[in-house]
Amino acid sequence: MSTITVTPLGFAAGAQVTGIDLSKPLSELQQRQINKAWLEHIVLVFPGQELTPAQQIAFTGSFGTLDQHGSQAPTTLHPEHREILVLSNKVVNGKKSGTYNSGRNWHTDLSYTTRPAKGAVIHCKEKPPVGGDTMWANLYLALETLSPTIRKLLDGLEAVHDVTLVQGIELRAPEVVAEMKKRTPPVVHPVVRTHPETGRKSLLVNQRIRRFVGMSDEESQSLLAMLNTHATSPEFVYRHRWSLGDVVMWDNRCSCHVALGDFDQTKPRVMFRCSLEGEVESGRLTNDIGGTDRQTMLQAVAAVS
Ligand code: SIN
């Protein structure tokens, strides 16, 4: 059996893993080596893999429980394997795929549900000649590099995550959007979360947050803009330029990512994605998505003074 080699690709995240054929069942040692590298580098790239859907599912299942994609419209799933979400920009029978513009703003998978994903494994099946890259941000570093004063403010703070903030959702087929909204009402998560395996804290912010609990809309938007800009600054990001056959596995418990639309949309880009269920239910449903605006607060002050 060949030896696994792990070569870092970036300072904040990313490592290439060679010396392994993911179409074969993993030995216990290989599983442990990959898990260790995953925890350390957050994003692992396995180049040149040839995998059937069943083999991709088996590999992903070595690291947890496969998500059955209950929050996704059934038409976006692989017809024979519902564990595989098909990320495709292809037009079939005159209709755009329900995932043709998926992942276009910074997000942590399924943060708009009460149980964000543990991680995901993507296999690159078709790619445009240039562009269509994906970027990941290391949210441990994002938290750890904030000032103690801001960290104190964030301790105990909660945010409302909302599926309707998925960028470009309004351009998708109405039935796909209706299905997503029905399946995923807004949820509240703590802004600082602890990784269940490493015990390290990270910042759960992204562009699918509507507001912070207990803040006015103006306060929320200013703080959110600052945190998102900080969290996704180049120092914390690994950018992946895809090659056919790449398998990329990321730890969703301490990262966010974005799929860039920087390519000729007439060229196919197709990725098969398996996701791992989150280990913990860290969020709660909320009906309260509206914050208090500045005007209402001024009126409240006027009424008591
Ligand atoms: C996603 O999972 O958000 C999309 C990733 C990609 O298509 O590169």
PDB file of N, CA and C and ligand atoms in Angstrom, residues 87 102-104 107 109 122 132-134 136 208 242 250 257-260 269 271 273, ligand 1:
ATOM      1  N   LEU A  87     -24.275  19.729  -8.323  1.00  0.00           N
ATOM      2  CA  LEU A  87     -24.079  21.160  -8.542  1.00  0.00           C
ATOM      3  C   LEU A  87     -23.742  21.325 -10.019  1.00  0.00           C
ATOM      4  N   SER A 102     -25.386  27.932  -7.419  1.00  0.00           N
ATOM      5  CA  SER A 102     -25.243  27.633  -5.974  1.00  0.00           C
ATOM      6  C   SER A 102     -23.923  28.152  -5.408  1.00  0.00           C
ATOM      7  N   GLY A 103     -23.998  28.554  -4.167  1.00  0.00           N
ATOM      8  CA  GLY A 103     -22.768  28.872  -3.417  1.00  0.00           C
ATOM      9  C   GLY A 103     -22.112  30.177  -3.764  1.00  0.00           C
ATOM     10  N   ARG A 104     -22.867  31.131  -4.323  1.00  0.00           N
ATOM     11  CA  ARG A 104     -22.235  32.345  -4.825  1.00  0.00           C
ATOM     12  C   ARG A 104     -21.959  33.430  -3.769  1.00  0.00           C
ATOM     13  N   HIS A 107     -20.589  31.326   2.667  1.00  0.00           N
ATOM     14  CA  HIS A 107     -21.527  30.603   3.527  1.00  0.00           C
ATOM     15  C   HIS A 107     -20.842  29.406   4.177  1.00  0.00           C
ATOM     16  N   ASP A 109     -22.034  25.602   5.014  1.00  0.00           N
ATOM     17  CA  ASP A 109     -23.146  24.771   4.539  1.00  0.00           C
ATOM     18  C   ASP A 109     -24.170  24.497   5.636  1.00  0.00           C
ATOM     19  N   ILE A 122     -16.523  17.051  -2.399  1.00  0.00           N
ATOM     20  CA  ILE A 122     -16.938  17.387  -3.770  1.00  0.00           C
ATOM     21  C   ILE A 122     -16.032  16.679  -4.764  1.00  0.00           C
ATOM     22  N   GLY A 132     -14.306  29.443 -12.289  1.00  0.00           N
ATOM     23  CA  GLY A 132     -15.155  28.506 -11.545  1.00  0.00           C
ATOM     24  C   GLY A 132     -14.445  28.008 -10.297  1.00  0.00           C
ATOM     25  N   ASP A 133     -13.529  28.834  -9.767  1.00  0.00           N
ATOM     26  CA  ASP A 133     -12.773  28.443  -8.563  1.00  0.00           C
ATOM     27  C   ASP A 133     -13.679  28.476  -7.326  1.00  0.00           C
ATOM     28  N   THR A 134     -13.197  27.857  -6.269  1.00  0.00           N
ATOM     29  CA  THR A 134     -13.896  27.906  -4.973  1.00  0.00           C
ATOM     30  C   THR A 134     -12.897  28.398  -3.928  1.00  0.00           C
ATOM     31  N   TRP A 136     -12.172  29.033   0.346  1.00  0.00           N
ATOM     32  CA  TRP A 136     -12.552  28.707   1.720  1.00  0.00           C
ATOM     33  C   TRP A 136     -11.840  29.662   2.674  1.00  0.00           C
ATOM     34  N   ARG A 208     -25.114  34.875   4.823  1.00  0.00           N
ATOM     35  CA  ARG A 208     -26.500  34.411   4.918  1.00  0.00           C
ATOM     36  C   ARG A 208     -27.087  34.714   6.299  1.00  0.00           C
ATOM     37  N   TRP A 242      -9.832  24.371  -9.853  1.00  0.00           N
ATOM     38  CA  TRP A 242     -10.196  22.962 -10.043  1.00  0.00           C
ATOM     39  C   TRP A 242      -9.509  22.323 -11.243  1.00  0.00           C
ATOM     40  N   TRP A 250     -13.898  19.369   2.850  1.00  0.00           N
ATOM     41  CA  TRP A 250     -13.667  20.478   3.780  1.00  0.00           C
ATOM     42  C   TRP A 250     -14.400  20.293   5.088  1.00  0.00           C
ATOM     43  N   HIS A 257     -17.221  29.190   2.768  1.00  0.00           N
ATOM     44  CA  HIS A 257     -16.694  29.095   1.408  1.00  0.00           C
ATOM     45  C   HIS A 257     -17.599  29.810   0.420  1.00  0.00           C
ATOM     46  N   VAL A 258     -17.066  30.009  -0.773  1.00  0.00           N
ATOM     47  CA  VAL A 258     -17.840  30.651  -1.833  1.00  0.00           C
ATOM     48  C   VAL A 258     -17.420  30.035  -3.167  1.00  0.00           C
ATOM     49  N   ALA A 259     -18.425  29.771  -4.025  1.00  0.00           N
ATOM     50  CA  ALA A 259     -18.137  29.260  -5.369  1.00  0.00           C
ATOM     51  C   ALA A 259     -18.212  30.452  -6.316  1.00  0.00           C
ATOM     52  N   LEU A 260     -17.124  30.754  -6.970  1.00  0.00           N
ATOM     53  CA  LEU A 260     -17.063  31.981  -7.766  1.00  0.00           C
ATOM     54  C   LEU A 260     -17.740  31.796  -9.131  1.00  0.00           C
ATOM     55  N   ARG A 269     -20.094  23.301 -15.784  1.00  0.00           N
ATOM     56  CA  ARG A 269     -19.362  23.106 -14.528  1.00  0.00           C
ATOM     57  C   ARG A 269     -20.226  22.172 -13.698  1.00  0.00           C
ATOM     58  N   MET A 271     -20.272  19.458 -10.394  1.00  0.00           N
ATOM     59  CA  MET A 271     -19.620  18.902  -9.207  1.00  0.00           C
ATOM     60  C   MET A 271     -20.642  17.991  -8.519  1.00  0.00           C
ATOM     61  N   ARG A 273     -21.602  16.612  -4.938  1.00  0.00           N
ATOM     62  CA  ARG A 273     -21.270  16.909  -3.533  1.00  0.00           C
ATOM     63  C   ARG A 273     -21.983  15.978  -2.573  1.00  0.00           C
TER      64      ARG A 273
HETATM   65  C1  SIN B   1     -20.946  24.807  -2.471  1.00  0.00           C
HETATM   66  O1  SIN B   1     -20.923  23.713  -1.941  1.00  0.00           O
HETATM   67  O2  SIN B   1     -21.298  25.808  -1.888  1.00  0.00           O
HETATM   68  C2  SIN B   1     -20.504  24.949  -3.914  1.00  0.00           C
HETATM   69  C3  SIN B   1     -19.095  24.590  -4.076  1.00  0.00           C
HETATM   70  C4  SIN B   1     -18.697  24.658  -5.515  1.00  0.00           C
HETATM   71  O3  SIN B   1     -19.537  24.498  -6.414  1.00  0.00           O
HETATM   72  O4  SIN B   1     -17.519  24.895  -5.768  1.00  0.00           O
END
